[in-house]
PDB file of C-alpha atoms in Angstrom:
ATOM      1  CA  UNK A   1      37.695   6.275  -6.959  1.00  0.00           C
ATOM      2  CA  UNK A   2      36.264   2.978  -7.176  1.00  0.00           C
ATOM      3  CA  UNK A   3      35.033   2.770  -3.260  1.00  0.00           C
ATOM      4  CA  UNK A   4      33.667   5.947  -3.597  1.00  0.00           C
ATOM      5  CA  UNK A   5      31.089   4.481  -6.557  1.00  0.00           C
ATOM      6  CA  UNK A   6      30.144   1.923  -4.715  1.00  0.00           C
ATOM      7  CA  UNK A   7      29.390   3.900  -1.262  1.00  0.00           C
ATOM      8  CA  UNK A   8      27.457   5.947  -4.203  1.00  0.00           C
ATOM      9  CA  UNK A   9      25.703   3.003  -5.298  1.00  0.00           C
ATOM     10  CA  UNK A  10      24.923   1.621  -1.778  1.00  0.00           C
ATOM     11  CA  UNK A  11      22.355   5.136  -1.383  1.00  0.00           C
ATOM     12  CA  UNK A  12      19.192   3.207  -2.944  1.00  0.00           C
ATOM     13  CA  UNK A  13      19.328   0.059  -0.153  1.00  0.00           C
ATOM     14  CA  UNK A  14      20.269   3.022   2.753  1.00  0.00           C
ATOM     15  CA  UNK A  15      16.591   4.851   1.231  1.00  0.00           C
ATOM     16  CA  UNK A  16      15.218   1.221   1.723  1.00  0.00           C
ATOM     17  CA  UNK A  17      16.716   0.632   5.100  1.00  0.00           C
ATOM     18  CA  UNK A  18      15.050   3.695   5.962  1.00  0.00           C
ATOM     19  CA  UNK A  19      11.879   2.629   4.788  1.00  0.00           C
ATOM     20  CA  UNK A  20      12.120  -0.437   6.725  1.00  0.00           C
ATOM     21  CA  UNK A  21      13.219   1.505   9.937  1.00  0.00           C
ATOM     22  CA  UNK A  22       9.835   3.491   9.718  1.00  0.00           C
ATOM     23  CA  UNK A  23       8.203  -0.074   9.605  1.00  0.00           C
ATOM     24  CA  UNK A  24       9.506  -1.404  12.614  1.00  0.00           C
ATOM     25  CA  UNK A  25       8.827   1.933  14.678  1.00  0.00           C
ATOM     26  CA  UNK A  26       5.306   1.764  13.607  1.00  0.00           C
ATOM     27  CA  UNK A  27       4.887  -0.984  15.339  1.00  0.00           C
ATOM     28  CA  UNK A  28       6.501   0.534  18.150  1.00  0.00           C
ATOM     29  CA  UNK A  29       4.087   2.983  18.069  1.00  0.00           C
ATOM     30  CA  UNK A  30       0.757   1.060  17.162  1.00  0.00           C
ATOM     31  CA  UNK A  31       1.761  -0.973  20.378  1.00  0.00           C
ATOM     32  CA  UNK A  32       2.311   2.281  22.201  1.00  0.00           C
ATOM     33  CA  UNK A  33      -1.149   3.533  20.704  1.00  0.00           C
ATOM     34  CA  UNK A  34       0.681   6.681  19.061  1.00  0.00           C
ATOM     35  CA  UNK A  35      -1.122   5.930  15.986  1.00  0.00           C
ATOM     36  CA  UNK A  36      -0.593   9.496  14.349  1.00  0.00           C
ATOM     37  CA  UNK A  37       3.076   8.722  15.025  1.00  0.00           C
ATOM     38  CA  UNK A  38       2.568   5.228  13.207  1.00  0.00           C
ATOM     39  CA  UNK A  39       0.514   6.894  10.390  1.00  0.00           C
ATOM     40  CA  UNK A  40       3.471   9.566   9.553  1.00  0.00           C
ATOM     41  CA  UNK A  41       6.173   6.769   9.740  1.00  0.00           C
ATOM     42  CA  UNK A  42       4.287   4.974   7.230  1.00  0.00           C
ATOM     43  CA  UNK A  43       4.019   7.606   5.101  1.00  0.00           C
ATOM     44  CA  UNK A  44       7.783   8.329   5.489  1.00  0.00           C
ATOM     45  CA  UNK A  45       8.246   5.339   4.458  1.00  0.00           C
ATOM     46  CA  UNK A  46       6.132   5.539   1.217  1.00  0.00           C
ATOM     47  CA  UNK A  47       8.223   8.313   0.224  1.00  0.00           C
ATOM     48  CA  UNK A  48      11.898   6.700   1.488  1.00  0.00           C
ATOM     49  CA  UNK A  49       9.829   3.432  -0.803  1.00  0.00           C
ATOM     50  CA  UNK A  50      10.030   5.639  -4.011  1.00  0.00           C
ATOM     51  CA  UNK A  51      12.785   6.976  -3.519  1.00  0.00           C
ATOM     52  CA  UNK A  52      14.777   4.261  -3.470  1.00  0.00           C
ATOM     53  CA  UNK A  53      13.926   2.685  -6.568  1.00  0.00           C
ATOM     54  CA  UNK A  54      14.037   6.455  -8.759  1.00  0.00           C
ATOM     55  CA  UNK A  55      17.908   6.201  -7.138  1.00  0.00           C
ATOM     56  CA  UNK A  56      18.700   3.264  -7.722  1.00  0.00           C
ATOM     57  CA  UNK A  57      17.607   3.782 -11.797  1.00  0.00           C
ATOM     58  CA  UNK A  58      19.126   7.499 -11.700  1.00  0.00           C
ATOM     59  CA  UNK A  59      23.083   5.997 -10.473  1.00  0.00           C
ATOM     60  CA  UNK A  60      22.179   2.955 -12.505  1.00  0.00           C
ATOM     61  CA  UNK A  61      22.944   0.977  -9.348  1.00  0.00           C
ATOM     62  CA  UNK A  62      19.510  -1.370  -9.351  1.00  0.00           C
ATOM     63  CA  UNK A  63      19.595  -4.964  -9.228  1.00  0.00           C
ATOM     64  CA  UNK A  64      18.970  -8.146  -7.602  1.00  0.00           C
ATOM     65  CA  UNK A  65      20.047  -7.445  -4.301  1.00  0.00           C
ATOM     66  CA  UNK A  66      18.110  -3.957  -4.172  1.00  0.00           C
ATOM     67  CA  UNK A  67      14.834  -6.314  -5.243  1.00  0.00           C
ATOM     68  CA  UNK A  68      14.714  -8.540  -2.730  1.00  0.00           C
ATOM     69  CA  UNK A  69      15.910  -5.634  -0.095  1.00  0.00           C
ATOM     70  CA  UNK A  70      12.847  -3.449  -1.371  1.00  0.00           C
ATOM     71  CA  UNK A  71      10.126  -6.744  -1.271  1.00  0.00           C
ATOM     72  CA  UNK A  72      12.164  -7.390   2.476  1.00  0.00           C
ATOM     73  CA  UNK A  73      10.887  -3.635   3.924  1.00  0.00           C
ATOM     74  CA  UNK A  74       7.745  -3.463   1.825  1.00  0.00           C
ATOM     75  CA  UNK A  75       6.555  -6.425   3.751  1.00  0.00           C
ATOM     76  CA  UNK A  76       7.566  -4.480   7.387  1.00  0.00           C
ATOM     77  CA  UNK A  77       6.196  -1.175   6.476  1.00  0.00           C
ATOM     78  CA  UNK A  78       3.133  -2.049   4.351  1.00  0.00           C
ATOM     79  CA  UNK A  79       1.964  -5.356   5.251  1.00  0.00           C
ATOM     80  CA  UNK A  80       3.021  -6.743   8.726  1.00  0.00           C
ATOM     81  CA  UNK A  81       2.787  -2.810  10.482  1.00  0.00           C
ATOM     82  CA  UNK A  82      -0.912  -2.325   9.158  1.00  0.00           C
ATOM     83  CA  UNK A  83      -1.867  -5.885  10.176  1.00  0.00           C
ATOM     84  CA  UNK A  84      -0.729  -4.631  13.710  1.00  0.00           C
ATOM     85  CA  UNK A  85      -3.282  -1.568  12.729  1.00  0.00           C
ATOM     86  CA  UNK A  86      -6.011  -3.391  11.944  1.00  0.00           C
ATOM     87  CA  UNK A  87      -5.402  -5.619  15.698  1.00  0.00           C
ATOM     88  CA  UNK A  88      -5.258  -2.390  17.172  1.00  0.00           C
ATOM     89  CA  UNK A  89      -8.378  -0.704  15.455  1.00  0.00           C
ATOM     90  CA  UNK A  90     -10.670  -3.757  16.374  1.00  0.00           C
ATOM     91  CA  UNK A  91     -10.182  -3.755  20.189  1.00  0.00           C
ATOM     92  CA  UNK A  92     -14.127  -3.727  20.719  1.00  0.00           C
ATOM     93  CA  UNK A  93     -14.422  -7.233  18.762  1.00  0.00           C
ATOM     94  CA  UNK A  94     -13.757 -10.118  21.383  1.00  0.00           C
ATOM     95  CA  UNK A  95     -14.011 -12.923  19.069  1.00  0.00           C
ATOM     96  CA  UNK A  96     -11.693 -15.344  16.822  1.00  0.00           C
ATOM     97  CA  UNK A  97     -12.626 -12.843  14.273  1.00  0.00           C
ATOM     98  CA  UNK A  98     -10.612 -10.502  14.978  1.00  0.00           C
ATOM     99  CA  UNK A  99      -7.291 -12.851  14.160  1.00  0.00           C
ATOM    100  CA  UNK A 100      -8.113 -11.597   9.898  1.00  0.00           C
ATOM    101  CA  UNK A 101      -5.535  -9.041  10.929  1.00  0.00           C
ATOM    102  CA  UNK A 102      -2.918 -11.726  10.133  1.00  0.00           C
ATOM    103  CA  UNK A 103      -4.683 -11.992   6.695  1.00  0.00           C
ATOM    104  CA  UNK A 104      -3.107  -8.678   5.462  1.00  0.00           C
ATOM    105  CA  UNK A 105       0.755  -9.856   6.485  1.00  0.00           C
ATOM    106  CA  UNK A 106       0.491 -13.658   4.704  1.00  0.00           C
ATOM    107  CA  UNK A 107      -0.656 -12.001   1.878  1.00  0.00           C
ATOM    108  CA  UNK A 108       1.282  -9.187   1.670  1.00  0.00           C
ATOM    109  CA  UNK A 109       4.022 -11.777   1.441  1.00  0.00           C
ATOM    110  CA  UNK A 110       2.927 -13.731  -1.291  1.00  0.00           C
ATOM    111  CA  UNK A 111       2.453 -10.856  -3.059  1.00  0.00           C
ATOM    112  CA  UNK A 112       5.494  -9.730  -3.002  1.00  0.00           C
ATOM    113  CA  UNK A 113       7.860 -13.204  -3.830  1.00  0.00           C
ATOM    114  CA  UNK A 114       5.261 -13.462  -6.581  1.00  0.00           C
ATOM    115  CA  UNK A 115       6.012 -10.091  -7.724  1.00  0.00           C
ATOM    116  CA  UNK A 116       9.264 -10.134  -7.709  1.00  0.00           C
ATOM    117  CA  UNK A 117       8.848 -13.418 -10.353  1.00  0.00           C
ATOM    118  CA  UNK A 118       6.401 -12.171 -12.524  1.00  0.00           C
ATOM    119  CA  UNK A 119       7.232 -10.514 -15.385  1.00  0.00           C
ATOM    120  CA  UNK A 120       4.158  -9.208 -16.507  1.00  0.00           C
ATOM    121  CA  UNK A 121       4.135  -6.557 -13.649  1.00  0.00           C
ATOM    122  CA  UNK A 122       7.156  -4.774 -14.889  1.00  0.00           C
ATOM    123  CA  UNK A 123       5.072  -1.432 -16.613  1.00  0.00           C
ATOM    124  CA  UNK A 124       1.858  -2.190 -14.411  1.00  0.00           C
ATOM    125  CA  UNK A 125       0.560  -4.089 -11.912  1.00  0.00           C
ATOM    126  CA  UNK A 126      -1.715  -7.372 -11.450  1.00  0.00           C
ATOM    127  CA  UNK A 127      -3.181  -6.876  -8.250  1.00  0.00           C
ATOM    128  CA  UNK A 128      -3.219  -4.326  -5.596  1.00  0.00           C
ATOM    129  CA  UNK A 129      -0.081  -2.966  -4.324  1.00  0.00           C
ATOM    130  CA  UNK A 130       0.973  -3.185  -1.575  1.00  0.00           C
ATOM    131  CA  UNK A 131       1.963  -0.110  -0.117  1.00  0.00           C
ATOM    132  CA  UNK A 132      -1.242   1.219  -1.684  1.00  0.00           C
ATOM    133  CA  UNK A 133      -3.146  -1.489   0.960  1.00  0.00           C
ATOM    134  CA  UNK A 134      -1.267  -0.510   3.435  1.00  0.00           C
ATOM    135  CA  UNK A 135      -0.627   3.388   3.437  1.00  0.00           C
ATOM    136  CA  UNK A 136      -4.808   2.699   3.135  1.00  0.00           C
ATOM    137  CA  UNK A 137      -5.115   0.758   6.029  1.00  0.00           C
ATOM    138  CA  UNK A 138      -3.176   2.691   8.424  1.00  0.00           C
ATOM    139  CA  UNK A 139      -4.904   5.804   7.318  1.00  0.00           C
ATOM    140  CA  UNK A 140      -7.766   4.433   9.189  1.00  0.00           C
ATOM    141  CA  UNK A 141      -6.871   5.458  12.190  1.00  0.00           C
ATOM    142  CA  UNK A 142      -6.880   9.192  11.758  1.00  0.00           C
ATOM    143  CA  UNK A 143     -10.427   8.775  10.342  1.00  0.00           C
ATOM    144  CA  UNK A 144     -13.246  10.420  13.037  1.00  0.00           C
ATOM    145  CA  UNK A 145     -15.181   7.671  14.828  1.00  0.00           C
ATOM    146  CA  UNK A 146     -18.734   7.315  11.309  1.00  0.00           C
ATOM    147  CA  UNK A 147     -20.741   4.548  10.469  1.00  0.00           C
ATOM    148  CA  UNK A 148     -17.948   3.414   7.917  1.00  0.00           C
ATOM    149  CA  UNK A 149     -15.110   2.679  10.320  1.00  0.00           C
ATOM    150  CA  UNK A 150     -17.812   1.034  12.721  1.00  0.00           C
ATOM    151  CA  UNK A 151     -19.430  -1.087  10.331  1.00  0.00           C
ATOM    152  CA  UNK A 152     -15.591  -2.161   9.991  1.00  0.00           C
ATOM    153  CA  UNK A 153     -14.154  -2.243  12.916  1.00  0.00           C
ATOM    154  CA  UNK A 154     -16.872  -2.303  15.469  1.00  0.00           C
ATOM    155  CA  UNK A 155     -18.422  -5.569  13.977  1.00  0.00           C
ATOM    156  CA  UNK A 156     -16.970  -8.956  13.968  1.00  0.00           C
ATOM    157  CA  UNK A 157     -18.659 -10.073  10.221  1.00  0.00           C
ATOM    158  CA  UNK A 158     -17.549  -6.754   8.674  1.00  0.00           C
ATOM    159  CA  UNK A 159     -13.504  -6.904   9.879  1.00  0.00           C
ATOM    160  CA  UNK A 160     -13.325 -10.566   8.678  1.00  0.00           C
ATOM    161  CA  UNK A 161     -14.991  -9.549   5.230  1.00  0.00           C
ATOM    162  CA  UNK A 162     -13.011  -6.436   5.256  1.00  0.00           C
ATOM    163  CA  UNK A 163      -9.619  -8.224   5.234  1.00  0.00           C
ATOM    164  CA  UNK A 164     -10.566 -11.010   2.972  1.00  0.00           C
ATOM    165  CA  UNK A 165     -11.321  -8.339   0.657  1.00  0.00           C
ATOM    166  CA  UNK A 166      -7.902  -6.483   0.751  1.00  0.00           C
ATOM    167  CA  UNK A 167      -5.934  -9.374   0.930  1.00  0.00           C
ATOM    168  CA  UNK A 168      -7.782 -11.290  -1.948  1.00  0.00           C
ATOM    169  CA  UNK A 169      -7.116  -8.076  -3.589  1.00  0.00           C
ATOM    170  CA  UNK A 170      -3.596  -8.216  -2.981  1.00  0.00           C
ATOM    171  CA  UNK A 171      -2.788 -11.191  -4.960  1.00  0.00           C
ATOM    172  CA  UNK A 172      -5.906 -11.520  -7.538  1.00  0.00           C
ATOM    173  CA  UNK A 173      -5.191 -10.813 -10.829  1.00  0.00           C
ATOM    174  CA  UNK A 174      -6.930  -7.351 -11.661  1.00  0.00           C
ATOM    175  CA  UNK A 175      -4.782  -5.198 -13.775  1.00  0.00           C
ATOM    176  CA  UNK A 176      -4.188  -1.918 -12.417  1.00  0.00           C
ATOM    177  CA  UNK A 177      -1.948   0.857 -13.632  1.00  0.00           C
ATOM    178  CA  UNK A 178       1.438   2.095 -12.159  1.00  0.00           C
ATOM    179  CA  UNK A 179       0.664   5.282 -10.522  1.00  0.00           C
ATOM    180  CA  UNK A 180       3.929   6.774 -11.769  1.00  0.00           C
ATOM    181  CA  UNK A 181       4.065   9.063 -14.333  1.00  0.00           C
ATOM    182  CA  UNK A 182       6.083   7.632 -17.558  1.00  0.00           C
ATOM    183  CA  UNK A 183       6.767   9.346 -20.718  1.00  0.00           C
ATOM    184  CA  UNK A 184       3.951   9.297 -23.654  1.00  0.00           C
ATOM    185  CA  UNK A 185       0.905  11.166 -25.029  1.00  0.00           C
ATOM    186  CA  UNK A 186      -1.783  12.742 -22.041  1.00  0.00           C
ATOM    187  CA  UNK A 187      -4.244  10.382 -22.950  1.00  0.00           C
ATOM    188  CA  UNK A 188      -2.820   7.625 -21.058  1.00  0.00           C
ATOM    189  CA  UNK A 189      -2.892   9.241 -18.072  1.00  0.00           C
ATOM    190  CA  UNK A 190      -6.957  10.047 -17.806  1.00  0.00           C
ATOM    191  CA  UNK A 191      -7.422   7.900 -15.067  1.00  0.00           C
ATOM    192  CA  UNK A 192      -4.436   9.608 -12.900  1.00  0.00           C
ATOM    193  CA  UNK A 193      -5.859  12.807 -13.633  1.00  0.00           C
ATOM    194  CA  UNK A 194      -9.388  11.635 -12.497  1.00  0.00           C
ATOM    195  CA  UNK A 195      -7.790   9.550  -9.335  1.00  0.00           C
ATOM    196  CA  UNK A 196      -5.867  12.728  -8.890  1.00  0.00           C
ATOM    197  CA  UNK A 197      -9.230  15.340  -8.894  1.00  0.00           C
ATOM    198  CA  UNK A 198     -11.149  12.613  -6.818  1.00  0.00           C
ATOM    199  CA  UNK A 199      -8.781  12.426  -4.273  1.00  0.00           C
ATOM    200  CA  UNK A 200      -8.093  16.339  -3.877  1.00  0.00           C
ATOM    201  CA  UNK A 201     -11.790  17.025  -3.142  1.00  0.00           C
ATOM    202  CA  UNK A 202     -12.217  14.097  -1.025  1.00  0.00           C
ATOM    203  CA  UNK A 203      -9.359  15.678   0.843  1.00  0.00           C
ATOM    204  CA  UNK A 204     -11.143  19.042   1.653  1.00  0.00           C
ATOM    205  CA  UNK A 205     -14.569  17.371   2.201  1.00  0.00           C
ATOM    206  CA  UNK A 206     -13.680  14.017   3.701  1.00  0.00           C
ATOM    207  CA  UNK A 207     -10.445  14.620   5.616  1.00  0.00           C
ATOM    208  CA  UNK A 208      -8.510  10.840   6.147  1.00  0.00           C
ATOM    209  CA  UNK A 209     -11.530   8.548   4.290  1.00  0.00           C
ATOM    210  CA  UNK A 210      -9.660  10.446   1.125  1.00  0.00           C
ATOM    211  CA  UNK A 211      -7.495   7.381   1.796  1.00  0.00           C
ATOM    212  CA  UNK A 212      -9.514   4.589   1.463  1.00  0.00           C
ATOM    213  CA  UNK A 213     -12.072   6.381  -1.138  1.00  0.00           C
ATOM    214  CA  UNK A 214      -9.099   6.679  -3.623  1.00  0.00           C
ATOM    215  CA  UNK A 215      -8.158   3.167  -2.803  1.00  0.00           C
ATOM    216  CA  UNK A 216     -12.009   2.304  -3.327  1.00  0.00           C
ATOM    217  CA  UNK A 217     -11.868   3.950  -7.186  1.00  0.00           C
ATOM    218  CA  UNK A 218      -8.190   3.240  -8.025  1.00  0.00           C
ATOM    219  CA  UNK A 219      -9.643  -0.529  -8.299  1.00  0.00           C
ATOM    220  CA  UNK A 220     -12.912   0.034  -9.313  1.00  0.00           C
ATOM    221  CA  UNK A 221     -11.554   2.254 -12.006  1.00  0.00           C
ATOM    222  CA  UNK A 222      -9.219  -0.215 -13.030  1.00  0.00           C
ATOM    223  CA  UNK A 223     -12.047  -2.834 -13.132  1.00  0.00           C
ATOM    224  CA  UNK A 224     -14.100  -1.131 -15.357  1.00  0.00           C
ATOM    225  CA  UNK A 225     -11.436   0.229 -17.588  1.00  0.00           C
ATOM    226  CA  UNK A 226     -10.272  -3.235 -17.490  1.00  0.00           C
ATOM    227  CA  UNK A 227     -13.756  -4.377 -18.706  1.00  0.00           C
ATOM    228  CA  UNK A 228     -14.410  -2.163 -21.407  1.00  0.00           C
ATOM    229  CA  UNK A 229     -10.981  -3.269 -23.298  1.00  0.00           C
ATOM    230  CA  UNK A 230     -12.184  -6.470 -23.328  1.00  0.00           C
ATOM    231  CA  UNK A 231     -15.521  -4.891 -24.893  1.00  0.00           C
ATOM    232  CA  UNK A 232     -13.787  -3.301 -27.461  1.00  0.00           C
ATOM    233  CA  UNK A 233     -11.678  -6.297 -28.497  1.00  0.00           C
TER     234      UNK A 233
END
């Protein structure tokens, strides 16, 4: 019986390792220029990343090992793989500016290490979570060429500024809500409902560009809510 219980409690870690496997495979397919496959793998990893924590709590198997393993997997899948995607999408930049892609991996590592020791982030976030950032970056591979993507990935200055901004937001002191649902009054989910509504509408109107739009509104709405709360206190 004890052996069975030990095996069951490893199920969350198996999901985490599945997340890591998806990240490694995503890097492989980015190098093969199979960007759609790489994006699909990162989205699958995001699902696994959600369920590893859920299962850990359900099976009462959460502990320091799972926490550290989760961070290592997230670094590869949502930090390193998206960094490779940034490099691939900026192929028209032939200057040193292209190496700004490294910043995402470096700041993702710093954020994940900081998250593990920051007791303020048990119910909400300080700085943009690595998975959200990684998914947003990967989604650009699926966006049809338009003025926005050209401004970012065909311009040396635009690319450096983009990499610098998303890297800074990872380790910033901006309070952001967790997107996970918890028990409580519906009022506390006003921001969630706003983001969900905008996300659904923009998905039909803008296609894959809905993910960068969601990311932008998630950050900006959190900044505005935080500013408004400070004004009322």
